[in-house]
Structures are given as C-alpha cells and as structure tokens.
mmCIF file of C-alpha atoms in Angstrom:
data_model
loop_
_atom_site.group_PDB
_atom_site.id
_atom_site.type_symbol
_atom_site.label_atom_id
_atom_site.label_comp_id
_atom_site.label_asym_id
_atom_site.label_seq_id
_atom_site.Cartn_x
_atom_site.Cartn_y
_atom_site.Cartn_z
ATOM 1 C CA MET Z 1 -0.964 12.864 24.033
ATOM 2 C CA GLU Z 2 1.043 11.879 20.988
ATOM 3 C CA LEU Z 3 0.812 8.244 22.086
ATOM 4 C CA ALA Z 4 -2.958 8.512 22.416
ATOM 5 C CA ILE Z 5 -3.288 9.902 18.878
ATOM 6 C CA PHE Z 6 -0.975 7.179 17.623
ATOM 7 C CA ILE Z 7 -3.017 4.418 19.255
ATOM 8 C CA VAL Z 8 -6.296 5.744 17.856
ATOM 9 C CA LEU Z 9 -4.848 5.973 14.338
ATOM 10 C CA ALA Z 10 -3.143 2.592 14.584
ATOM 11 C CA VAL Z 11 -6.339 0.848 15.739
ATOM 12 C CA LEU Z 12 -8.229 2.542 12.901
ATOM 13 C CA ALA Z 13 -5.593 1.474 10.374
ATOM 14 C CA ILE Z 14 -5.417 -2.138 11.510
ATOM 15 C CA SER Z 15 -9.157 -2.637 11.878
ATOM 16 C CA SER Z 16 -9.938 -1.199 8.460
ATOM 17 C CA ALA Z 17 -7.102 -3.276 6.959
ATOM 18 C CA VAL Z 18 -8.782 -6.365 8.425
ATOM 19 C CA VAL Z 19 -12.091 -5.235 6.914
ATOM 20 C CA VAL Z 20 -10.353 -4.947 3.521
ATOM 21 C CA ILE Z 21 -9.447 -8.620 3.423
ATOM 22 C CA THR Z 22 -12.595 -10.010 5.074
ATOM 23 C CA GLN Z 23 -15.367 -8.160 3.242
ATOM 24 C CA LYS Z 24 -17.238 -10.084 0.587
ATOM 25 C CA SER Z 25 -18.065 -7.044 -1.510
ATOM 26 C CA PRO Z 26 -15.123 -5.347 -3.232
ATOM 27 C CA VAL Z 27 -16.756 -1.919 -2.850
ATOM 28 C CA TYR Z 28 -16.609 -2.128 0.938
ATOM 29 C CA SER Z 29 -13.024 -3.304 0.684
ATOM 30 C CA VAL Z 30 -12.111 -0.217 -1.351
ATOM 31 C CA LEU Z 31 -13.768 2.114 1.156
ATOM 32 C CA ALA Z 32 -12.030 0.394 4.077
ATOM 33 C CA LEU Z 33 -8.724 0.737 2.274
ATOM 34 C CA VAL Z 34 -9.343 4.490 1.892
ATOM 35 C CA SER Z 35 -9.816 4.722 5.645
ATOM 36 C CA THR Z 36 -6.572 2.800 6.194
ATOM 37 C CA PHE Z 37 -4.766 5.274 3.984
ATOM 38 C CA PHE Z 38 -6.189 8.250 5.868
ATOM 39 C CA ALA Z 39 -5.081 6.758 9.189
ATOM 40 C CA LEU Z 40 -1.603 6.174 7.751
ATOM 41 C CA ALA Z 41 -1.480 9.794 6.564
ATOM 42 C CA GLY Z 42 -2.180 10.873 10.148
ATOM 43 C CA ILE Z 43 0.687 8.685 11.357
ATOM 44 C CA TYR Z 44 2.988 10.265 8.768
ATOM 45 C CA VAL Z 45 2.106 13.627 10.306
ATOM 46 C CA LEU Z 46 3.136 12.269 13.725
ATOM 47 C CA LEU Z 47 6.467 11.342 12.148
ATOM 48 C CA ASN Z 48 6.939 14.903 10.790
ATOM 49 C CA ALA Z 49 6.544 13.765 7.172
ATOM 50 C CA TYR Z 50 4.014 16.413 6.216
ATOM 51 C CA PHE Z 51 4.664 16.364 2.487
ATOM 52 C CA LEU Z 52 4.217 12.604 2.281
ATOM 53 C CA ALA Z 53 1.050 12.779 4.385
ATOM 54 C CA MET Z 54 -0.377 15.195 1.822
ATOM 55 C CA ILE Z 55 0.758 13.008 -1.064
ATOM 56 C CA GLN Z 56 -0.663 9.955 0.661
ATOM 57 C CA ILE Z 57 -4.104 11.584 0.765
ATOM 58 C CA ALA Z 58 -3.918 13.070 -2.728
ATOM 59 C CA VAL Z 59 -2.343 10.171 -4.618
ATOM 60 C CA TYR Z 60 -3.390 7.089 -2.662
ATOM 61 C CA ALA Z 61 -6.716 7.971 -1.114
ATOM 62 C CA GLY Z 62 -7.602 10.249 -4.032
ATOM 63 C CA ALA Z 63 -6.298 8.974 -7.320
ATOM 64 C CA ILE Z 64 -5.484 5.310 -6.792
ATOM 65 C CA MET Z 65 -8.577 4.419 -4.821
ATOM 66 C CA VAL Z 66 -10.853 6.231 -7.282
ATOM 67 C CA LEU Z 67 -9.240 4.082 -9.978
ATOM 68 C CA PHE Z 68 -10.004 0.977 -7.929
ATOM 69 C CA LEU Z 69 -13.570 2.116 -7.325
ATOM 70 C CA PHE Z 70 -14.029 2.800 -11.055
ATOM 71 C CA VAL Z 71 -12.813 -0.669 -11.967
ATOM 72 C CA VAL Z 72 -14.913 -2.382 -9.305
ATOM 73 C CA MET Z 73 -18.027 -0.612 -10.533
ATOM 74 C CA LEU Z 74 -17.098 -1.033 -14.191
ATOM 75 C CA LEU Z 75 -16.735 -4.786 -13.886
ATOM 76 C CA ASN Z 76 -20.066 -5.113 -12.067
ATOM 77 C CA LEU Z 77 -18.993 -8.225 -10.198
ATOM 78 C CA LYS Z 78 -22.430 -9.472 -9.225
ATOM 79 C CA GLU Z 79 -22.529 -13.164 -8.393
ATOM 80 C CA GLN Z 80 -18.778 -13.005 -8.298
ATOM 81 C CA TYR Z 81 -18.545 -13.634 -4.584
ATOM 82 C CA TYR Z 82 -16.537 -16.762 -5.069
ATOM 83 C CA VAL Z 83 -16.545 -19.667 -2.746
ATOM 84 C CA GLU Z 84 -13.545 -18.705 -0.749
ATOM 85 C CA ASN Z 85 -10.713 -21.024 0.048
ATOM 86 C CA PRO Z 86 -11.574 -23.591 2.719
ATOM 87 C CA LYS Z 87 -7.935 -23.574 3.675
ATOM 88 C CA LYS Z 88 -8.306 -19.967 4.769
ATOM 89 C CA ILE Z 89 -7.181 -20.895 8.283
ATOM 90 C CA ILE Z 90 -3.761 -21.825 6.941
ATOM 91 C CA GLY Z 91 -3.391 -18.313 5.556
ATOM 92 C CA GLY Z 92 -4.369 -16.868 8.924
ATOM 93 C CA VAL Z 93 -1.879 -19.017 10.796
ATOM 94 C CA LEU Z 94 0.865 -18.086 8.309
ATOM 95 C CA GLY Z 95 0.069 -14.425 8.850
ATOM 96 C CA LEU Z 96 0.299 -14.765 12.628
ATOM 97 C CA ALA Z 97 3.553 -16.649 12.295
ATOM 98 C CA PHE Z 98 4.791 -13.816 10.071
ATOM 99 C CA VAL Z 99 3.966 -11.223 12.750
ATOM 100 C CA PHE Z 100 5.733 -13.233 15.460
ATOM 101 C CA ALA Z 101 8.779 -13.848 13.280
ATOM 102 C CA LEU Z 102 9.146 -10.096 12.744
ATOM 103 C CA LEU Z 103 8.335 -9.079 16.325
ATOM 104 C CA PHE Z 104 11.605 -10.194 17.892
ATOM 105 C CA PRO Z 105 13.955 -8.036 15.835
ATOM 106 C CA ILE Z 106 11.623 -5.039 16.234
ATOM 107 C CA PHE Z 107 11.629 -4.956 19.993
ATOM 108 C CA GLU Z 108 15.383 -5.306 20.104
ATOM 109 C CA ILE Z 109 15.921 -1.947 18.436
ATOM 110 C CA GLU Z 110 17.431 0.314 21.049
ATOM 111 C CA LYS Z 111 17.878 3.470 19.015
ATOM 112 C CA ASN Z 112 14.906 5.764 19.364
ATOM 113 C CA LEU Z 113 13.623 8.642 17.261
ATOM 114 C CA VAL Z 114 16.059 11.561 17.143
ATOM 115 C CA PRO Z 115 14.829 14.674 18.924
ATOM 116 C CA GLU Z 116 12.706 16.894 16.722
ATOM 117 C CA SER Z 117 15.314 19.652 16.603
ATOM 118 C CA GLN Z 118 17.837 17.388 14.849
ATOM 119 C CA MET Z 119 15.406 16.163 12.196
ATOM 120 C CA PRO Z 120 14.878 18.170 9.008
ATOM 121 C CA VAL Z 121 11.137 18.650 8.645
ATOM 122 C CA GLY Z 122 9.710 16.575 5.791
ATOM 123 C CA ASP Z 123 7.828 19.467 4.208
ATOM 124 C CA ALA Z 124 7.586 20.376 0.518
ATOM 125 C CA TYR Z 125 10.559 22.767 0.793
ATOM 126 C CA ASN Z 126 13.099 20.267 2.169
ATOM 127 C CA ILE Z 127 11.847 17.332 0.101
ATOM 128 C CA GLY Z 128 11.773 19.466 -3.027
ATOM 129 C CA ILE Z 129 15.336 20.650 -2.574
ATOM 130 C CA ARG Z 130 16.602 17.100 -2.165
ATOM 131 C CA LEU Z 131 14.437 15.881 -5.031
ATOM 132 C CA PHE Z 132 15.749 18.410 -7.533
ATOM 133 C CA THR Z 133 19.402 18.213 -6.541
ATOM 134 C CA ASP Z 134 20.556 14.814 -5.293
ATOM 135 C CA TYR Z 135 17.638 12.820 -6.684
ATOM 136 C CA VAL Z 136 17.061 14.548 -9.973
ATOM 137 C CA PHE Z 137 17.974 11.523 -12.078
ATOM 138 C CA PRO Z 138 15.620 9.068 -10.281
ATOM 139 C CA PHE Z 139 12.982 11.813 -10.512
ATOM 140 C CA GLU Z 140 13.274 11.919 -14.286
ATOM 141 C CA ILE Z 141 13.184 8.113 -14.446
ATOM 142 C CA ALA Z 142 9.985 8.203 -12.394
ATOM 143 C CA SER Z 143 8.377 10.492 -14.968
ATOM 144 C CA ILE Z 144 9.325 8.049 -17.750
ATOM 145 C CA ILE Z 145 7.857 5.154 -15.723
ATOM 146 C CA LEU Z 146 4.577 7.055 -15.391
ATOM 147 C CA LEU Z 147 4.505 7.767 -19.129
ATOM 148 C CA ILE Z 148 5.137 4.098 -19.946
ATOM 149 C CA ALA Z 149 2.424 3.040 -17.505
ATOM 150 C CA THR Z 150 -0.074 5.391 -19.119
ATOM 151 C CA VAL Z 151 0.715 4.071 -22.606
ATOM 152 C CA GLY Z 152 0.642 0.514 -21.315
ATOM 153 C CA ALA Z 153 -2.749 0.899 -19.683
ATOM 154 C CA ILE Z 154 -4.220 2.335 -22.894
ATOM 155 C CA VAL Z 155 -2.734 -0.462 -25.003
ATOM 156 C CA PHE Z 156 -4.063 -3.143 -22.654
ATOM 157 C CA THR Z 157 -7.656 -1.947 -22.648
ATOM 158 C CA LYS Z 158 -7.813 -0.930 -26.320
ATOM 159 C CA LYS Z 159 -10.223 -2.861 -28.558
ATOM 160 C CA HIS Z 160 -8.341 -5.019 -31.001
ATOM 161 C CA SER Z 161 -9.630 -4.676 -34.540
ATOM 162 C CA MET R 1 7.189 10.432 22.239
ATOM 163 C CA VAL R 2 5.981 7.214 20.631
ATOM 164 C CA PRO R 3 8.746 4.549 20.620
ATOM 165 C CA VAL R 4 10.091 3.332 17.294
ATOM 166 C CA SER R 5 9.034 -0.257 17.968
ATOM 167 C CA LEU R 6 5.359 0.737 18.044
ATOM 168 C CA TYR R 7 5.553 2.279 14.570
ATOM 169 C CA LEU R 8 7.360 -0.814 13.313
ATOM 170 C CA PHE R 9 4.820 -3.040 15.036
ATOM 171 C CA LEU R 10 2.009 -1.293 13.179
ATOM 172 C CA SER R 11 3.954 -1.715 9.959
ATOM 173 C CA VAL R 12 4.435 -5.452 10.621
ATOM 174 C CA VAL R 13 0.766 -5.978 11.381
ATOM 175 C CA LEU R 14 -0.361 -4.132 8.235
ATOM 176 C CA PHE R 15 2.097 -6.093 6.107
ATOM 177 C CA SER R 16 0.907 -9.391 7.580
ATOM 178 C CA VAL R 17 -2.732 -8.460 6.951
ATOM 179 C CA GLY R 18 -1.731 -7.849 3.356
ATOM 180 C CA VAL R 19 0.038 -11.208 3.149
ATOM 181 C CA VAL R 20 -2.996 -13.000 4.557
ATOM 182 C CA GLY R 21 -5.194 -11.188 2.022
ATOM 183 C CA VAL R 22 -3.054 -12.346 -0.866
ATOM 184 C CA LEU R 23 -2.973 -15.916 0.462
ATOM 185 C CA THR R 24 -6.658 -16.322 1.212
ATOM 186 C CA ARG R 25 -8.692 -14.269 -1.287
ATOM 187 C CA LYS R 26 -9.581 -15.259 -4.818
ATOM 188 C CA ASN R 27 -10.857 -11.957 -6.180
ATOM 189 C CA ALA R 28 -8.009 -10.457 -8.185
ATOM 190 C CA ILE R 29 -8.990 -6.901 -7.249
ATOM 191 C CA ILE R 30 -8.858 -7.667 -3.539
ATOM 192 C CA ILE R 31 -5.495 -9.359 -3.947
ATOM 193 C CA PHE R 32 -4.336 -6.197 -5.679
ATOM 194 C CA MET R 33 -5.587 -4.079 -2.780
ATOM 195 C CA SER R 34 -3.703 -6.321 -0.353
ATOM 196 C CA ILE R 35 -0.549 -5.604 -2.308
ATOM 197 C CA GLU R 36 -1.229 -1.886 -1.909
ATOM 198 C CA LEU R 37 -1.589 -2.493 1.814
ATOM 199 C CA MET R 38 1.821 -4.174 1.917
ATOM 200 C CA LEU R 39 3.392 -1.275 -0.022
ATOM 201 C CA ASN R 40 1.949 1.166 2.519
ATOM 202 C CA ALA R 41 3.281 -0.885 5.422
ATOM 203 C CA VAL R 42 6.761 -0.707 3.907
ATOM 204 C CA ASN R 43 6.357 3.041 3.360
ATOM 205 C CA LEU R 44 5.506 3.453 7.024
ATOM 206 C CA SER R 45 8.628 1.610 8.132
ATOM 207 C CA LEU R 46 10.750 3.663 5.701
ATOM 208 C CA ILE R 47 9.445 6.904 7.173
ATOM 209 C CA THR R 48 10.005 5.583 10.686
ATOM 210 C CA PHE R 49 13.609 4.756 9.888
ATOM 211 C CA SER R 50 14.055 8.132 8.248
ATOM 212 C CA ARG R 51 12.855 9.788 11.437
ATOM 213 C CA MET R 52 14.976 7.469 13.565
ATOM 214 C CA HIS R 53 18.192 8.416 11.816
ATOM 215 C CA GLY R 54 17.320 12.082 11.318
ATOM 216 C CA ASN R 55 17.668 12.384 7.567
ATOM 217 C CA LEU R 56 15.248 12.687 4.688
ATOM 218 C CA ASP R 57 16.490 9.938 2.349
ATOM 219 C CA GLY R 58 13.865 7.464 3.538
ATOM 220 C CA GLN R 59 11.079 9.907 2.791
ATOM 221 C CA LEU R 60 12.416 10.438 -0.721
ATOM 222 C CA LEU R 61 12.422 6.684 -1.280
ATOM 223 C CA VAL R 62 8.777 6.626 -0.163
ATOM 224 C CA PHE R 63 8.054 9.273 -2.787
ATOM 225 C CA PHE R 64 9.447 6.987 -5.482
ATOM 226 C CA VAL R 65 7.620 3.933 -4.069
ATOM 227 C CA MET R 66 4.385 5.895 -4.403
ATOM 228 C CA THR R 67 5.189 6.778 -7.996
ATOM 229 C CA VAL R 68 5.847 3.169 -8.869
ATOM 230 C CA ALA R 69 2.705 2.091 -6.994
ATOM 231 C CA ALA R 70 0.609 4.505 -9.066
ATOM 232 C CA ALA R 71 2.095 3.144 -12.300
ATOM 233 C CA GLU R 72 1.573 -0.417 -11.044
ATOM 234 C CA VAL R 73 -2.063 0.190 -10.241
ATOM 235 C CA ALA R 74 -2.750 1.694 -13.667
ATOM 236 C CA VAL R 75 -1.197 -1.235 -15.532
ATOM 237 C CA GLY R 76 -2.497 -3.887 -13.148
ATOM 238 C CA LEU R 77 -6.067 -2.716 -13.317
ATOM 239 C CA ALA R 78 -5.806 -2.522 -17.117
ATOM 240 C CA ILE R 79 -4.703 -6.172 -17.114
ATOM 241 C CA ILE R 80 -7.575 -7.112 -14.819
ATOM 242 C CA ILE R 81 -10.060 -5.366 -17.130
ATOM 243 C CA ALA R 82 -8.553 -7.118 -20.161
ATOM 244 C CA ILE R 83 -8.811 -10.491 -18.440
ATOM 245 C CA PHE R 84 -12.413 -9.774 -17.376
ATOM 246 C CA LYS R 85 -13.342 -8.931 -20.958
ATOM 247 C CA LYS R 86 -11.931 -12.223 -22.152
ATOM 248 C CA LYS R 87 -12.957 -14.633 -19.390
ATOM 249 C CA ASP R 88 -15.842 -12.805 -17.718
ATOM 250 C CA THR R 89 -14.371 -13.387 -14.285
ATOM 251 C CA VAL R 90 -11.640 -12.031 -12.023
ATOM 252 C CA ASN R 91 -11.226 -15.255 -10.065
ATOM 253 C CA VAL R 92 -7.529 -15.951 -9.883
ATOM 254 C CA ASP R 93 -8.132 -19.708 -9.920
ATOM 255 C CA GLU R 94 -9.467 -19.460 -13.451
ATOM 256 C CA MET R 95 -6.516 -17.522 -14.776
ATOM 257 C CA ASN R 96 -4.417 -20.557 -15.614
ATOM 258 C CA LEU R 97 -3.305 -19.776 -19.143
ATOM 259 C CA MET R 98 0.356 -19.706 -18.153
ATOM 260 C CA LYS R 99 0.112 -22.653 -15.782
ATOM 261 C CA TRP R 100 2.596 -25.315 -16.704
#
C-alpha cells in the first residue's frame, strides 16, 4: 500500500519535473513545479516528516512559487521563447550519465529505514524542541539571512534617481 | 515499507532533471526553477537519511535549506527583474557583462 502511494507520487513528481524543463511557456513550467512540490510533500509524509511536508506546501508551493508566478507575469515575456540550444541532446546525455553514475552507490546501501517505533516523529513538537535548544544559533542566523535578503531584494529593484 | 534506495533513486532523478534544465535552457527564470528542483531533490535525500538513521538532524537541516532557498529566490528574482529592466530580456546568453 505504502509502495503504491510512493510510486504514484514519484511518477507525478518526475513527470511534472520533466514538464518544467521542457515547456516553452514559463507559466506552465511554474505550474508544473508546483505539482512537483506537492508530490514531494506527500513523499515527506510517507517518511514521517509531517512538519516539513506542511512547510513544503506553505513555503515552497505557496510563497516561493507565487513569487515566481508574479515575476513571470510581471516581465510579460512574449516573444521571448528563445531559439533553444541545438546542442540540447548533449545536456540530455549528460543528465542520463549523471543518473547512472549515482545509481551504483545507491543500490549498494544495505541499511534500511529504521522501524517506525525507533524514529522520533518529525512533527512541529519534536522539530520545535530541537530548533529552540540545540539549533537556536543557526535559527537566529537564518532570521538575519531572511532580513538581509528582504533588504537586498528591495535595493535591487529600487529605481535609481 | 518502501526501501531506501527507491527514495534515493527519486532524488537522483529529480536532481538530474534539474541539471539537464540548467544545461539546456536559456530562459533565466526556468534555469532558476531547475535550481529549486535540485534543492528539493537534496532535501528529499536528507529526509530519507534522517529516517534511515532514526534521528531528526537531517530534517532540521532541511528546514535551514528551505530558509536559504526562500532568501535566494527573493534576491535572485530581484536580480532577474533588474536585468530585464536594463536589457529587456532574460536570455542568459545575452547577459555577458562579466564575461572575460
């Protein structure tokens, strides 16, 4: 049952990822990427990472992709469907080679998932406790990074007088 | 129970799709989205390893990766908008100001 759900989600994720890089129109690419993120959120749930599944939907599929969609529509890229690279096939071959290069180490892993009883559930309670005790310094740094990014984005798009 | 190698296989495939996107597309926004795809593939493998070893550290790292990704998207899209205002295109082949 779990395997069947995994396969459905994986096929959805991979096929919409392929749509992302093959579509001519950026709007369709953004929508396909949203569907990839939703499928990945489902897979996080299968891995007992409930908090991250929620964050994946809220931050990635919600905030980040809306930002992408805004920019795509703001730029109004009509007639911007560039002549794509004729050497595209090289990129495809490189990608396949990449998959094969990484396949061998993956299927040699003998350790499997620990049984569910030995795994702390990745819910907001457990993650929050770790975040505000062991990881409180990186957490504060992350807030500074977000502040700097906000200021940086405003400075970049500001009109220069 | 789904074996670990299947999760990692999915992660590898998503990462490779992202690599191919960066290598073959010319639209800066789509290249950016391919980078997001690669970040997500890495997040998936981090969560898988976290589950494999039975502790939460991998999931916390994913939390920070997501924070940095959000910051990166804000700044990156601002840069793309600034370039579009100046050059009226987001074709990466025409962004050659810093080409030696």
